[in-house]
Amino acid sequence: MSAAAIDISGTHPGSGSGNDDLQLTENLEELASEWTQLESAGIGNPYHGFLWCKAFQNTLGTAERSRPLIALLRSAGRPVLLLPLSLFTKNGVRVLTFLGARIGNQNTGLWDKAYYEAVGPEAIRDVLHQLCQKSNADCIDLQNVPCQWNGRPHPLVLGNAQLSPNPLYRGSVTGTFEDVFKTLHSKSARKNLTRKQRHLQDAGGYEIRVCQQPAEIEAGLEAFLEQREARAQITGVPNAFSSPEAKAFLRQATQSPALSVTPNKMSAPLKIWTLSVSTQIRATYMCARDGGTLHAYSNSVAHDEFLKNSPGLVLIREIVEKICADPDTKTLDLGIGEEHYKTSWTRPEPMCDSRYSRTARGKIYSAVQTAKTRLKSRIRNSDRLWPMIKKLRQMRASGN
């Protein structure tokens, strides 16, 4: 398939129209205007935004030789669904997955709100079948899709869905900060965190900043990268941002592009929050916004003399306090993967993995992936195996 678009027209059951068409293209720029229009006016998540996907494909995607395949469904000429996908071949099986899924926190697609509320399972299966057929894919692997999303079961959660190994952590921030803090933290926990914040403030040069200027962004990014690498050396947890391509991705994702490449004048997908003490950045958090949700994407903390006062936890407290005061922010999303700091502010929501197979080879691939997901879930949820894996990582990092 060339980079030129493929148009496939026909009636989609449940869509209520015979004027629907599905366009596939490898060229992200070709759909930029409708993509950003749907991103601004519809519902979705920042990890499927145009600038995010473009930053990924320009860096990590190119290094991995990822073949993008962007699918746009129109109804009566109006965009109603966009799925940013990637096509790869593994052991002779051609598989469609979400573009950049390994560095995103969840996968939802971008939807016109009215279409999302009305679409039925037959229409979605028809779209997925056509995606596989026209791209010559054996199957489509839809991982980390919220089971419930925007008031209904997510349409991409199919009948064969299984729970993903890790849940998503989300919570409401519609009340005052005092109410949210009191509801989610015990009296002793509130006192302890407030005490740590005060110790950091007393050290001098205490500042919370959302980096805006290029020099600020670069300083925040450098601190994040250094702190993440130090953490990997101490804990043995792999650093997802250690490669040159990953660093280049973050630089593109945190810097606002020229208006000429953003039809709807969209800003950089990621903003860097920093906590500084004594003129040095001691903690960072990269965040993205989508509608009324703040997505806290990835964080870091300096392993220095201030670590005992938990600057990372204090920064999250500051972020929550500021978004509670913002009437446009309703939800805090801390992404997938269980961490103690996440459970202190949010609650787990299940995610699902679904697979649609078009061929016999696709069915075999899906069966293998389903078994792998089941095994990962058993390990991740085991009170014996998961602590053992974390201990082995630490031992390997320390050289023991």
Coordinates of C-alpha atoms in Angstrom, one line a residue, residues 48 88 95-98 101-102 104-108 140-146 156 162 164-165 336 351-355 365 369-370 372-373 376:
H48 CA -4.0 10.1 20.1
F88 CA 3.8 -4.4 11.7
V95 CA -1.0 -6.9 12.9
L96 CA -2.6 -3.5 13.4
T97 CA -2.0 -1.8 16.8
F98 CA -2.4 1.6 18.2
A101 CA 1.0 2.4 22.2
R102 CA 4.1 1.5 24.3
G104 CA 1.0 6.1 25.9
N105 CA -1.1 5.4 28.9
Q106 CA -4.4 4.4 27.3
N107 CA -6.0 4.0 23.9
T108 CA -9.4 5.4 23.1
I140 CA -6.1 -5.8 15.0
D141 CA -4.8 -5.8 18.5
L142 CA -6.6 -3.2 20.7
Q143 CA -4.8 -2.9 24.1
N144 CA -5.4 -0.8 27.2
V145 CA -8.8 0.5 26.2
P146 CA -10.9 1.8 29.1
L156 CA -13.7 -0.8 21.1
Q162 CA -10.0 -9.6 28.6
S164 CA -5.5 -5.6 30.8
P165 CA -2.7 -6.4 33.3
I336 CA -1.8 2.9 34.2
M351 CA -8.8 -1.5 31.1
C352 CA -9.4 -4.1 28.5
D353 CA -7.6 -5.8 25.6
S354 CA -9.6 -6.9 22.6
R355 CA -8.5 -8.5 19.3
Y365 CA -1.6 -14.6 17.0
Q369 CA -1.4 -12.8 22.9
T370 CA -4.4 -13.6 25.0
K372 CA 0.6 -13.8 27.3
T373 CA -1.8 -11.2 28.7
K376 CA 1.3 -11.0 32.8

